[in-house]
Short mmCIF file of C-alpha atoms and ligand atoms in Angstrom, two decimals:
data_model
loop_
_atom_site.label_atom_id
_atom_site.label_comp_id
_atom_site.label_asym_id
_atom_site.label_seq_id
_atom_site.Cartn_x
_atom_site.Cartn_y
_atom_site.Cartn_z
CA UNK A 1 31.20 -184.93 -28.94
CA UNK A 2 32.29 -185.56 -32.14
CA UNK A 3 35.25 -183.04 -33.96
CA UNK A 4 33.93 -184.16 -37.28
CA UNK A 5 33.80 -188.15 -37.90
CA UNK A 6 36.64 -188.65 -34.97
CA UNK A 7 36.23 -187.98 -31.09
CA UNK A 8 37.27 -184.07 -30.31
CA UNK A 9 39.86 -185.74 -27.97
CA UNK A 10 40.78 -188.22 -30.69
CA UNK A 11 41.70 -185.30 -32.96
CA UNK A 12 43.54 -183.45 -30.11
CA UNK A 13 45.38 -186.37 -29.98
CA UNK A 14 45.95 -186.60 -33.83
CA UNK A 15 47.24 -183.15 -33.70
CA UNK A 16 49.95 -183.84 -31.21
CA UNK A 17 50.70 -187.13 -32.73
CA UNK A 18 51.23 -185.28 -35.89
CA UNK A 19 53.89 -182.47 -34.09
CA UNK A 20 55.84 -184.69 -32.40
CA UNK A 21 56.92 -186.48 -35.59
CA UNK A 22 58.47 -183.69 -36.33
CA UNK A 23 60.49 -183.95 -33.10
CA UNK A 24 62.76 -186.73 -31.18
CA UNK A 25 60.70 -187.01 -28.25
CA UNK A 26 60.32 -191.20 -27.21
CA UNK A 27 57.24 -192.77 -28.87
CA UNK A 28 56.43 -193.85 -24.87
CA UNK A 29 56.64 -190.26 -23.59
CA UNK A 30 54.61 -188.74 -26.06
CA UNK A 31 51.94 -191.58 -25.26
CA UNK A 32 52.00 -190.16 -21.36
CA UNK A 33 51.95 -186.58 -22.19
CA UNK A 34 48.51 -187.40 -23.95
CA UNK A 35 47.33 -189.53 -21.61
CA UNK A 36 44.15 -188.19 -19.36
CA UNK A 37 46.18 -188.34 -15.92
CA UNK A 38 42.39 -188.44 -13.75
CA UNK A 39 39.02 -188.05 -14.97
CA UNK A 40 36.46 -187.60 -11.87
CA UNK A 41 32.88 -188.65 -13.02
CA UNK A 42 30.22 -186.62 -11.14
CA UNK A 43 26.63 -187.19 -10.21
CA UNK A 44 24.31 -185.76 -8.00
CA UNK A 45 20.47 -184.81 -7.44
CA UNK A 46 18.85 -181.21 -6.93
CA UNK A 47 15.32 -180.55 -6.10
CA UNK A 48 13.12 -179.39 -8.47
CA UNK A 49 9.52 -179.04 -7.01
CA UNK A 50 8.45 -181.85 -5.78
CA UNK A 51 10.91 -183.67 -8.02
CA UNK A 52 14.54 -184.77 -8.33
CA UNK A 53 16.74 -184.12 -11.10
CA UNK A 54 20.03 -185.79 -11.96
CA UNK A 55 23.00 -183.73 -12.57
CA UNK A 56 25.97 -184.91 -14.81
CA UNK A 57 29.41 -183.35 -14.42
CA UNK A 58 33.02 -183.68 -14.86
CA UNK A 59 36.49 -182.85 -13.88
CA UNK A 60 39.54 -183.75 -15.79
CA UNK A 61 43.13 -183.45 -14.92
CA UNK A 62 45.28 -184.03 -17.95
CA UNK A 63 48.45 -183.73 -16.73
CA UNK A 64 50.66 -183.41 -13.64
CA UNK A 65 54.03 -182.53 -15.17
CA UNK A 66 53.15 -179.23 -13.69
CA UNK A 67 51.07 -178.18 -10.55
CA UNK A 68 48.27 -177.15 -9.44
CA UNK A 69 46.11 -177.84 -13.06
CA UNK A 70 44.34 -175.58 -14.06
CA UNK A 71 40.88 -175.00 -16.18
CA UNK A 72 37.58 -173.90 -16.52
CA UNK A 73 34.02 -175.15 -15.77
CA UNK A 74 31.46 -175.10 -18.45
CA UNK A 75 28.06 -175.41 -18.44
CA UNK A 76 26.16 -176.72 -21.47
CA UNK A 77 24.49 -179.34 -22.59
CA UNK A 78 27.25 -180.08 -25.47
CA UNK A 79 29.04 -181.55 -22.22
CA UNK A 80 30.45 -185.40 -21.65
CA UNK A 81 33.59 -186.93 -20.78
CA UNK A 82 35.10 -186.62 -24.48
CA UNK A 83 34.96 -182.89 -24.87
CA UNK A 84 36.21 -182.51 -20.93
CA UNK A 85 39.13 -184.44 -21.24
CA UNK A 86 39.42 -182.72 -24.87
CA UNK A 87 39.67 -179.70 -23.63
CA UNK A 88 41.98 -180.66 -20.55
CA UNK A 89 44.41 -181.49 -23.07
CA UNK A 90 44.44 -178.25 -24.95
CA UNK A 91 44.75 -176.76 -21.50
CA UNK A 92 48.28 -178.63 -20.89
CA UNK A 93 49.35 -177.15 -24.57
CA UNK A 94 48.23 -174.00 -24.24
CA UNK A 95 50.04 -173.61 -20.99
CA UNK A 96 52.96 -174.70 -21.99
CA UNK A 97 52.71 -172.74 -25.22
CA UNK A 98 52.52 -169.37 -22.90
CA UNK A 99 54.87 -170.56 -20.18
CA UNK A 100 52.13 -170.62 -17.41
CA UNK A 101 53.68 -173.42 -14.83
CA UNK A 102 50.43 -175.20 -14.71
CA UNK A 103 48.72 -178.95 -15.85
CA UNK A 104 45.79 -178.92 -17.99
CA UNK A 105 42.31 -179.97 -16.51
CA UNK A 106 38.88 -179.01 -17.40
CA UNK A 107 35.74 -179.03 -15.69
CA UNK A 108 31.87 -179.15 -17.20
CA UNK A 109 28.50 -179.45 -15.94
CA UNK A 110 26.18 -181.15 -18.53
CA UNK A 111 23.39 -178.50 -18.20
CA UNK A 112 21.57 -175.38 -20.09
CA UNK A 113 22.04 -172.40 -17.54
CA UNK A 114 19.25 -170.99 -19.09
CA UNK A 115 17.01 -173.91 -17.78
CA UNK A 116 17.69 -173.11 -14.03
CA UNK A 117 17.00 -170.38 -11.73
CA UNK A 118 19.76 -168.34 -9.97
CA UNK A 119 19.16 -169.90 -6.77
CA UNK A 120 19.43 -173.91 -8.62
CA UNK A 121 21.96 -172.62 -10.33
CA UNK A 122 23.90 -171.71 -6.98
CA UNK A 123 23.11 -174.96 -5.89
CA UNK A 124 24.45 -177.38 -8.48
CA UNK A 125 27.81 -175.07 -8.35
CA UNK A 126 28.24 -175.66 -4.72
CA UNK A 127 27.14 -179.10 -4.91
CA UNK A 128 29.81 -180.18 -7.91
CA UNK A 129 32.15 -178.01 -5.38
CA UNK A 130 31.33 -179.92 -2.69
CA UNK A 131 32.17 -183.13 -4.94
CA UNK A 132 35.36 -181.41 -6.07
CA UNK A 133 36.98 -181.09 -1.96
CA UNK A 134 35.68 -184.82 -1.27
CA UNK A 135 37.88 -185.78 -3.50
CA UNK A 136 40.82 -183.48 -3.43
CA UNK A 137 40.09 -182.23 -6.80
CA UNK A 138 40.35 -178.63 -5.88
CA UNK A 139 42.97 -176.32 -4.27
CA UNK A 140 45.31 -173.62 -4.72
CA UNK A 141 48.35 -176.15 -5.40
CA UNK A 142 46.18 -178.84 -6.62
CA UNK A 143 43.82 -177.73 -9.35
CA UNK A 144 41.94 -173.73 -9.97
CA UNK A 145 39.33 -173.70 -11.96
CA UNK A 146 38.21 -170.80 -13.72
CA UNK A 147 35.08 -169.16 -15.83
CA UNK A 148 34.95 -171.29 -19.56
CA UNK A 149 31.23 -170.93 -21.39
CA UNK A 150 28.34 -170.57 -19.40
CA UNK A 151 29.82 -169.32 -16.69
CA UNK A 152 31.42 -166.68 -14.82
CA UNK A 153 32.45 -164.49 -12.58
CA UNK A 154 29.25 -165.15 -10.00
CA UNK A 155 29.92 -169.03 -10.28
CA UNK A 156 33.92 -168.36 -9.29
CA UNK A 157 32.60 -166.36 -6.27
CA UNK A 158 30.43 -169.23 -5.35
CA UNK A 159 32.76 -171.63 -5.56
CA UNK A 160 35.47 -169.75 -4.04
CA UNK A 161 32.98 -169.37 -1.14
CA UNK A 162 31.80 -172.97 -0.64
CA UNK A 163 35.89 -173.82 -0.69
CA UNK A 164 36.47 -171.29 2.32
CA UNK A 165 33.62 -172.65 3.65
CA UNK A 166 35.02 -176.19 4.27
CA UNK A 167 38.70 -174.90 4.27
CA UNK A 168 38.36 -172.77 7.15
CA UNK A 169 41.78 -170.98 7.80
CA UNK A 170 43.48 -172.27 4.87
CA UNK A 171 45.45 -168.84 4.22
CA UNK A 172 46.15 -169.36 0.43
CA UNK A 173 42.31 -170.68 0.42
CA UNK A 174 41.54 -167.67 -1.84
CA UNK A 175 43.67 -168.70 -4.91
CA UNK A 176 41.62 -171.98 -5.00
CA UNK A 177 39.79 -170.51 -8.09
CA UNK A 178 40.49 -167.55 -10.52
CA UNK A 179 38.03 -165.61 -12.62
CA UNK A 180 36.47 -164.39 -9.76
CA UNK A 181 35.20 -160.87 -9.19
CA UNK A 182 37.53 -158.17 -8.70
CA UNK A 183 35.77 -157.19 -4.94
CA UNK A 184 36.02 -161.06 -4.68
CA UNK A 185 40.58 -161.07 -4.62
CA UNK A 186 39.89 -161.27 -8.42
CA UNK A 187 42.19 -158.92 -10.37
CA UNK A 188 41.75 -156.31 -12.75
CA UNK A 189 41.56 -157.03 -16.63
CA UNK A 190 40.38 -160.99 -15.81
CA UNK A 191 37.16 -160.84 -17.39
CA UNK A 192 38.27 -158.95 -21.18
CA UNK A 193 41.64 -160.93 -20.56
CA UNK A 194 40.81 -163.72 -23.40
CA UNK A 195 39.08 -161.25 -26.04
CA UNK A 196 42.03 -158.82 -25.48
CA UNK A 197 44.56 -161.95 -25.56
CA UNK A 198 42.62 -163.10 -29.30
CA UNK A 199 43.41 -158.86 -30.23
CA UNK A 200 47.49 -158.99 -29.27
CA UNK A 201 47.73 -163.03 -31.03
CA UNK A 202 46.23 -161.06 -33.98
CA UNK A 203 48.25 -157.92 -33.88
CA UNK A 204 51.45 -159.99 -33.68
CA UNK A 205 50.75 -161.97 -36.13
CA UNK A 206 49.51 -159.58 -38.76
CA UNK A 207 52.67 -157.45 -37.67
CA UNK A 208 54.98 -159.78 -40.51
CA UNK A 209 54.48 -158.12 -43.76
CA UNK A 210 55.98 -161.71 -45.56
CA UNK A 211 53.47 -163.67 -43.70
CA UNK A 212 50.57 -161.01 -44.33
CA UNK A 213 51.77 -161.34 -48.54
CA UNK A 214 51.30 -164.99 -48.41
CA UNK A 215 47.60 -164.17 -47.84
CA UNK A 216 47.61 -161.53 -49.81
CA UNK A 217 47.34 -158.99 -47.06
CA UNK A 218 49.24 -156.23 -46.04
CA UNK A 219 50.97 -156.20 -42.89
CA UNK A 220 49.00 -154.79 -39.76
CA UNK A 221 44.91 -155.09 -38.24
CA UNK A 222 43.58 -151.41 -39.04
CA UNK A 223 41.13 -150.88 -41.85
CA UNK A 224 41.23 -155.20 -41.28
CA UNK A 225 37.86 -156.58 -41.90
CA UNK A 226 36.54 -158.78 -38.95
CA UNK A 227 33.53 -161.29 -38.96
CA UNK A 228 32.51 -162.77 -35.51
CA UNK A 229 30.81 -165.48 -34.10
CA UNK A 230 29.51 -165.29 -30.50
CA UNK A 231 29.15 -162.58 -28.61
CA UNK A 232 29.43 -163.44 -24.90
CA UNK A 233 32.38 -162.75 -22.75
CA UNK A 234 35.28 -163.47 -25.59
CA UNK A 235 33.43 -162.60 -28.65
CA UNK A 236 32.54 -159.73 -27.17
CA UNK A 237 36.24 -158.56 -26.08
CA UNK A 238 37.09 -159.49 -29.45
CA UNK A 239 35.14 -157.06 -31.55
CA UNK A 240 35.16 -154.15 -28.72
CA UNK A 241 39.04 -154.17 -28.52
CA UNK A 242 40.11 -154.66 -32.37
CA UNK A 243 37.54 -152.07 -33.40
CA UNK A 244 38.58 -149.97 -30.33
CA UNK A 245 42.19 -150.35 -30.26
CA UNK A 246 42.95 -152.05 -33.77
CA UNK A 247 40.92 -149.74 -35.91
CA UNK A 248 39.49 -153.32 -37.39
CA UNK A 249 36.31 -153.11 -39.38
CA UNK A 250 33.53 -155.97 -37.71
CA UNK A 251 31.51 -156.38 -40.77
CA UNK A 252 29.51 -159.40 -39.68
CA UNK A 253 28.32 -160.66 -36.45
CA UNK A 254 26.35 -164.05 -35.39
CA UNK A 255 24.73 -165.02 -32.65
CA UNK A 256 22.44 -167.91 -31.21
CA UNK A 257 19.28 -166.12 -32.95
CA UNK A 258 20.99 -165.16 -36.32
CA UNK A 259 23.37 -163.46 -38.54
CA UNK A 260 23.72 -159.65 -39.24
CA UNK A 261 25.96 -157.99 -41.90
CA UNK A 262 27.09 -154.41 -42.58
CA UNK A 263 29.59 -153.44 -45.21
CA UNK A 264 30.33 -150.01 -43.50
CA UNK A 265 31.29 -151.63 -40.17
CA UNK A 266 29.06 -152.86 -37.26
CA UNK A 267 29.71 -150.41 -34.23
CA UNK A 268 29.69 -153.13 -31.29
CA UNK A 269 29.62 -151.18 -28.23
CA UNK A 270 26.21 -150.36 -29.59
CA UNK A 271 25.53 -153.50 -30.96
CA UNK A 272 25.98 -155.35 -27.51
CA UNK A 273 23.86 -152.38 -25.60
CA UNK A 274 21.30 -152.97 -28.03
CA UNK A 275 21.19 -156.64 -27.81
CA UNK A 276 20.79 -156.47 -24.36
CA UNK A 277 17.73 -154.38 -24.48
CA UNK A 278 16.21 -156.29 -27.15
CA UNK A 279 17.79 -159.93 -26.38
CA UNK A 280 18.95 -160.52 -30.18
CA UNK A 281 21.24 -159.08 -32.69
CA UNK A 282 18.24 -159.23 -35.11
CA UNK A 283 17.57 -155.77 -36.28
CA UNK A 284 20.22 -153.68 -35.03
CA UNK A 285 20.15 -150.49 -37.30
CA UNK A 286 21.93 -149.86 -40.26
CA UNK A 287 22.77 -153.74 -40.20
CA UNK A 288 21.03 -156.66 -42.92
CA UNK A 289 20.17 -160.28 -41.83
CA UNK A 290 21.40 -162.86 -43.10
CA UNK A 291 19.78 -166.23 -44.11
CA UNK A 292 20.92 -167.95 -40.50
CA UNK A 293 23.46 -167.64 -38.00
CA UNK A 294 26.07 -170.33 -40.09
CA UNK A 295 25.91 -167.55 -42.51
CA UNK A 296 28.01 -164.91 -41.80
CA UNK A 297 30.94 -167.39 -41.43
CA UNK A 298 30.88 -167.42 -44.69
CA UNK A 299 31.28 -163.38 -45.61
CA UNK A 300 34.12 -162.73 -47.22
CA UNK A 301 36.74 -160.76 -44.42
CA UNK A 302 40.38 -161.06 -43.75
CA UNK A 303 40.11 -162.14 -40.20
CA UNK A 304 37.35 -164.89 -39.18
CA UNK A 305 36.81 -165.09 -35.45
CA UNK A 306 34.62 -168.14 -34.09
CA UNK A 307 33.94 -167.34 -30.21
CA UNK A 308 31.27 -169.14 -29.70
CA UNK A 309 31.88 -173.19 -29.51
CA UNK A 310 33.45 -176.06 -30.96
CA UNK A 311 32.57 -178.02 -34.17
CA UNK A 312 31.36 -174.44 -36.45
CA UNK A 313 34.04 -174.76 -39.58
CA UNK A 314 33.36 -178.30 -40.51
CA UNK A 315 32.92 -180.28 -43.99
CA UNK A 316 29.74 -178.85 -44.49
CA UNK A 317 30.43 -175.36 -44.49
CA UNK A 318 34.66 -175.06 -45.21
CA UNK A 319 34.56 -174.77 -48.69
CA UNK A 320 32.46 -171.74 -48.44
CA UNK A 321 34.73 -169.83 -45.58
CA UNK A 322 35.91 -166.42 -47.13
CA UNK A 323 38.32 -165.31 -45.06
CA UNK A 324 42.24 -164.84 -44.49
CA UNK A 325 42.89 -165.80 -41.16
CA UNK A 326 40.52 -167.97 -38.49
CA UNK A 327 40.96 -167.27 -35.15
CA UNK A 328 39.72 -169.75 -33.07
CA UNK A 329 39.05 -168.11 -29.94
CA UNK A 330 36.97 -170.92 -28.85
CA UNK A 331 38.24 -174.25 -28.52
CA UNK A 332 37.97 -176.36 -31.14
CA UNK A 333 35.69 -174.59 -33.62
CA UNK A 334 37.43 -176.00 -37.03
CA UNK A 335 36.59 -179.64 -36.88
CA UNK A 336 40.34 -182.03 -38.18
CA UNK A 337 38.82 -182.32 -41.23
CA UNK A 338 37.62 -178.79 -42.01
CA UNK A 339 41.15 -177.68 -40.87
CA UNK A 340 42.71 -179.71 -43.91
CA UNK A 341 40.30 -177.73 -46.11
CA UNK A 342 41.08 -174.38 -44.86
CA UNK A 343 45.04 -175.39 -45.23
CA UNK A 344 44.60 -175.91 -48.64
CA UNK A 345 42.49 -172.72 -49.24
CA UNK A 346 45.53 -170.86 -47.97
CA UNK A 347 43.90 -169.96 -44.77
CA UNK A 348 45.64 -168.94 -41.46
CA UNK A 349 44.20 -170.65 -38.57
CA UNK A 350 45.60 -169.30 -35.60
CA UNK A 351 44.91 -172.00 -32.92
CA UNK A 352 42.60 -172.05 -30.06
CA UNK A 353 45.01 -173.59 -27.52
CA UNK A 354 47.61 -170.49 -28.70
CA UNK A 355 44.51 -167.37 -29.75
CA UNK A 356 42.72 -167.65 -26.77
CA UNK A 357 45.10 -168.33 -24.06
CA UNK A 358 44.87 -164.69 -22.44
CA UNK A 359 42.33 -166.11 -20.49
CA UNK A 360 44.88 -168.55 -18.51
CA UNK A 361 47.34 -166.05 -18.99
CA UNK A 362 45.72 -163.93 -16.86
CA UNK A 363 44.22 -166.18 -14.50
CA UNK A 364 48.19 -166.90 -13.47
CA UNK A 365 48.63 -163.19 -12.74
CA UNK A 366 44.98 -163.57 -10.27
CA UNK A 367 46.64 -166.57 -8.63
CA UNK A 368 50.07 -164.96 -8.22
CA UNK A 369 47.88 -162.09 -6.61
CA UNK A 370 46.30 -164.13 -4.76
CA UNK A 371 49.44 -166.28 -3.11
CA UNK A 372 51.03 -162.58 -2.69
CA UNK A 373 47.73 -161.79 -0.60
CA UNK A 374 48.57 -158.03 -2.23
CA UNK A 375 47.44 -155.85 -4.94
CA UNK A 376 50.38 -155.55 -7.44
CA UNK A 377 52.01 -152.32 -7.03
CA UNK A 378 51.00 -152.14 -3.72
CA UNK A 379 53.91 -151.98 -2.12
CA UNK A 380 56.50 -150.40 -4.63
CA UNK A 381 54.72 -147.77 -6.66
CA UNK A 382 55.15 -144.73 -4.31
CA UNK A 383 58.83 -146.00 -3.59
CA UNK A 384 59.28 -145.38 -7.21
CA UNK A 385 57.11 -142.50 -8.10
CA UNK A 386 60.18 -140.95 -5.47
CA UNK A 387 62.57 -142.27 -6.83
CA UNK A 388 61.96 -140.77 -10.43
CA UNK A 389 60.92 -137.75 -9.38
CA UNK A 390 64.30 -137.18 -8.08
CA UNK A 391 65.84 -138.15 -10.93
CA UNK A 392 63.69 -135.77 -13.06
CA UNK A 393 64.67 -133.10 -10.48
CA UNK A 394 68.15 -133.97 -11.09
CA UNK A 395 67.79 -133.72 -15.18
CA UNK A 396 65.57 -130.34 -14.68
CA UNK A 397 68.95 -128.98 -12.54
CA UNK A 398 71.14 -130.28 -15.45
CA UNK A 399 69.80 -129.54 -18.58
CA UNK A 400 67.90 -126.08 -16.75
CA UNK A 401 65.10 -127.40 -18.86
CA UNK A 402 61.23 -127.44 -16.83
CA UNK A 403 59.51 -130.25 -17.31
CA UNK A 404 55.44 -129.87 -17.25
CA UNK A 405 53.09 -131.32 -14.15
CA UNK A 406 51.33 -133.05 -16.54
CA UNK A 407 54.48 -134.54 -18.66
CA UNK A 408 55.78 -134.92 -15.03
CA UNK A 409 53.11 -136.98 -13.58
CA UNK A 410 53.84 -139.60 -17.01
CA UNK A 411 56.94 -140.00 -16.37
CA UNK A 412 56.80 -140.54 -12.66
CA UNK A 413 53.53 -142.30 -11.70
CA UNK A 414 53.82 -146.53 -11.31
CA UNK A 415 51.59 -149.04 -13.08
CA UNK A 416 48.16 -149.56 -12.26
CA UNK A 417 46.74 -153.45 -11.68
CA UNK A 418 45.00 -152.66 -15.11
CA UNK A 419 47.84 -151.66 -17.09
CA UNK A 420 50.47 -154.35 -15.56
CA UNK A 421 47.97 -157.08 -16.56
CA UNK A 422 48.02 -155.95 -19.69
CA UNK A 423 51.38 -155.10 -20.49
CA UNK A 424 52.08 -159.25 -18.87
CA UNK A 425 49.54 -160.06 -21.40
CA UNK A 426 50.68 -158.24 -24.52
CA UNK A 427 54.23 -159.25 -23.38
CA UNK A 428 53.11 -163.22 -22.96
CA UNK A 429 51.02 -162.98 -26.50
CA UNK A 430 53.86 -161.55 -28.41
CA UNK A 431 56.69 -164.14 -27.05
CA UNK A 432 54.92 -167.09 -27.73
CA UNK A 433 53.55 -166.13 -31.07
CA UNK A 434 57.71 -165.34 -31.99
CA UNK A 435 58.39 -168.99 -30.52
CA UNK A 436 55.54 -170.23 -33.15
CA UNK A 437 57.17 -168.41 -36.10
CA UNK A 438 60.52 -169.44 -35.06
CA UNK A 439 59.61 -173.14 -35.16
CA UNK A 440 58.02 -172.73 -38.66
CA UNK A 441 61.33 -170.68 -39.59
CA UNK A 442 63.85 -173.57 -38.77
CA UNK A 443 61.02 -176.80 -40.22
CA UNK A 444 60.72 -176.26 -44.05
CA UNK A 445 58.41 -179.49 -43.34
CA UNK A 446 55.64 -177.50 -41.09
CA UNK A 447 53.80 -175.32 -43.09
CA UNK A 448 51.01 -174.35 -40.22
CA UNK A 449 50.71 -172.47 -37.32
CA UNK A 450 48.80 -175.46 -35.26
CA UNK A 451 51.56 -178.28 -35.71
CA UNK A 452 54.34 -175.64 -34.94
CA UNK A 453 52.69 -174.40 -32.00
CA UNK A 454 52.01 -178.11 -30.97
CA UNK A 455 55.66 -178.49 -31.69
CA UNK A 456 56.22 -175.60 -28.81
CA UNK A 457 54.05 -177.18 -26.34
CA UNK A 458 55.77 -180.70 -26.36
CA UNK A 459 59.36 -180.01 -26.49
CA UNK A 460 58.62 -178.06 -23.36
CA UNK A 461 56.27 -180.57 -21.69
CA UNK A 462 58.70 -183.31 -22.68
CA UNK A 463 61.54 -181.23 -21.40
CA UNK A 464 59.82 -181.09 -17.95
CA UNK A 465 59.21 -184.93 -17.63
CA UNK A 466 63.13 -185.89 -18.64
CA UNK A 467 64.87 -183.38 -16.55
CA UNK A 468 62.38 -184.63 -13.45
CA UNK A 469 62.76 -188.37 -14.22
CA UNK A 470 59.58 -190.35 -13.07
CA UNK A 471 58.49 -191.51 -9.58
CA UNK A 472 59.47 -194.21 -8.23
P1 LIG B 1 29.75 -167.39 -23.27
O1 LIG B 1 28.76 -168.15 -22.57
O2 LIG B 1 29.86 -166.18 -22.61
O3 LIG B 1 29.54 -166.98 -24.20
C1 LIG B 1 29.10 -167.37 -25.67
C2 LIG B 1 27.97 -166.66 -26.93
O4 LIG B 1 28.48 -167.75 -28.00
C3 LIG B 1 27.53 -166.63 -26.40
O5 LIG B 1 26.92 -165.47 -26.34
C4 LIG B 1 25.74 -167.65 -26.58
O6 LIG B 1 24.84 -167.01 -27.39
C5 LIG B 1 26.98 -167.49 -28.49
N1 LIG B 1 26.22 -168.92 -29.00
C6 LIG B 1 26.02 -170.16 -28.29
N2 LIG B 1 25.73 -171.09 -29.54
C7 LIG B 1 25.69 -169.96 -30.59
C8 LIG B 1 25.88 -170.49 -32.31
N3 LIG B 1 25.62 -171.75 -32.61
N4 LIG B 1 26.15 -168.87 -32.56
C9 LIG B 1 26.50 -168.19 -32.49
N5 LIG B 1 26.62 -167.70 -31.02
C10 LIG B 1 26.31 -169.01 -30.23
O7 LIG B 1 31.38 -168.18 -23.35
P2 LIG B 1 32.78 -167.75 -23.50
O8 LIG B 1 33.32 -167.77 -21.82
O9 LIG B 1 32.73 -166.41 -24.58
O10 LIG B 1 33.07 -169.21 -24.16
C11 LIG B 1 33.37 -169.18 -25.78
C12 LIG B 1 34.31 -169.75 -25.93
O11 LIG B 1 35.34 -169.39 -25.70
C13 LIG B 1 34.50 -170.92 -25.88
O12 LIG B 1 34.78 -172.57 -26.41
C14 LIG B 1 35.58 -171.20 -24.60
O13 LIG B 1 35.73 -172.67 -24.20
C15 LIG B 1 36.35 -170.80 -25.02
N6 LIG B 1 37.30 -169.55 -23.74
C16 LIG B 1 36.48 -169.16 -23.02
C17 LIG B 1 37.46 -168.23 -22.09
C18 LIG B 1 37.23 -167.48 -21.44
O14 LIG B 1 38.05 -166.98 -20.30
N7 LIG B 1 36.10 -167.45 -20.97
C19 LIG B 1 38.85 -168.42 -22.38
C20 LIG B 1 39.50 -169.71 -23.62
C21 LIG B 1 38.89 -169.70 -24.34
#
């Protein structure tokens, strides 16, 4: 898959080279950081009626500077080796940026899931997992897949079941994959994590009045307009949470079937229910149909969120993009040459490997939960509650003031798993943005968020290599 005039992987390498020029990391070390360490190409057959079909699949481990490696598995017709390598590389920089202690990886199967039955998808997923097991490309301490475009909790449960069957008795087997259903050792909050992370990242970025002023915006998200491309896992959660928690007005939505507009704002919850029922966003009450599915990207808005696939903003349409901020919820939605055009137009781009890092962050929490074999808060919640009850009792005794039952419950209870996940994610996205902003402020020669974010990641990865040394 190409990204403008060059391959997707090459465009990631170019971004890294540009960022490296602002650091003193040795040239050879930059080359090592950029390289894909292991590339597995797989071909296997499945039965289709009386015939066979060859399935093309990949798993790439980009960097082993931290283990396990981590990255989603994509089911899409666009999958090829270059795309999986690029996405694996982005995972390395993403994990480093948000301090998730993993190396980057990615997997892909070149299929359109809509062309296969559930049984066939299950066979493909289990066979792919078996190939990964045979080559030692999966395991809680080796390489841990997760969902990506075209996959979800269902596929992750099949992967876990296949792995557990081959690794009977391996105590940490449940940590071999993340993004599992909550009932199958998943974690509450993982399904919405990437979209929620996009919201937290935008909220942190837009909280800086002086940065927003440069874009002609006031600070804060409330009342700002947003356009979203793709109502899948990432896009629907970004839109829903931005609307419900950030008071953002979603004026445009694009999906496979076309794009729609509503000046006064679309109710995303109702739009999702409408699409589920009719199979399309077109004809949603109060919305106007736009000429085609790419038209929504050109609407005048404050925030544009491409959350479908790569290569959506290219030299063909970049000049007509009318947003103040582009949040790359999808991986690689802006080609390298379009990136230049947007920057000249003073559009701020929040790069993919920062803004969509919520998924891997909560996957990390799920992995930690799996390795500790218990739900967060299970051991300490009741103990803490009793301790807080004691403190409140003393406060009442000293002040003579009685604390009401409702207030008391609020002050003493421990956090639920979902609340702990949300607070950990919020903190992670906020800290990472502040690190990027600090880099922008200390390097006057860097003017874009993407380069600053790559500088942050590169420095952390280089520091690992330098302190570990090289074996042998
Ligand atoms: P998904 O399969 O759940 O959703 C993708 C949506 O995009 C679907 O609704 C699909 O119909 C729509 N779409 C496809 N082609 C389109 C087009 N041309 N125009 C408009 N809409 C189109 O996938 P997802 O998991 O939401 O992933 C979306 C992007 O986010 C991918 O780039 C993926 O790599 C990235 N991402 C996903 C996660 C995650 O946790 N799922 C994490 C990080 C990054």
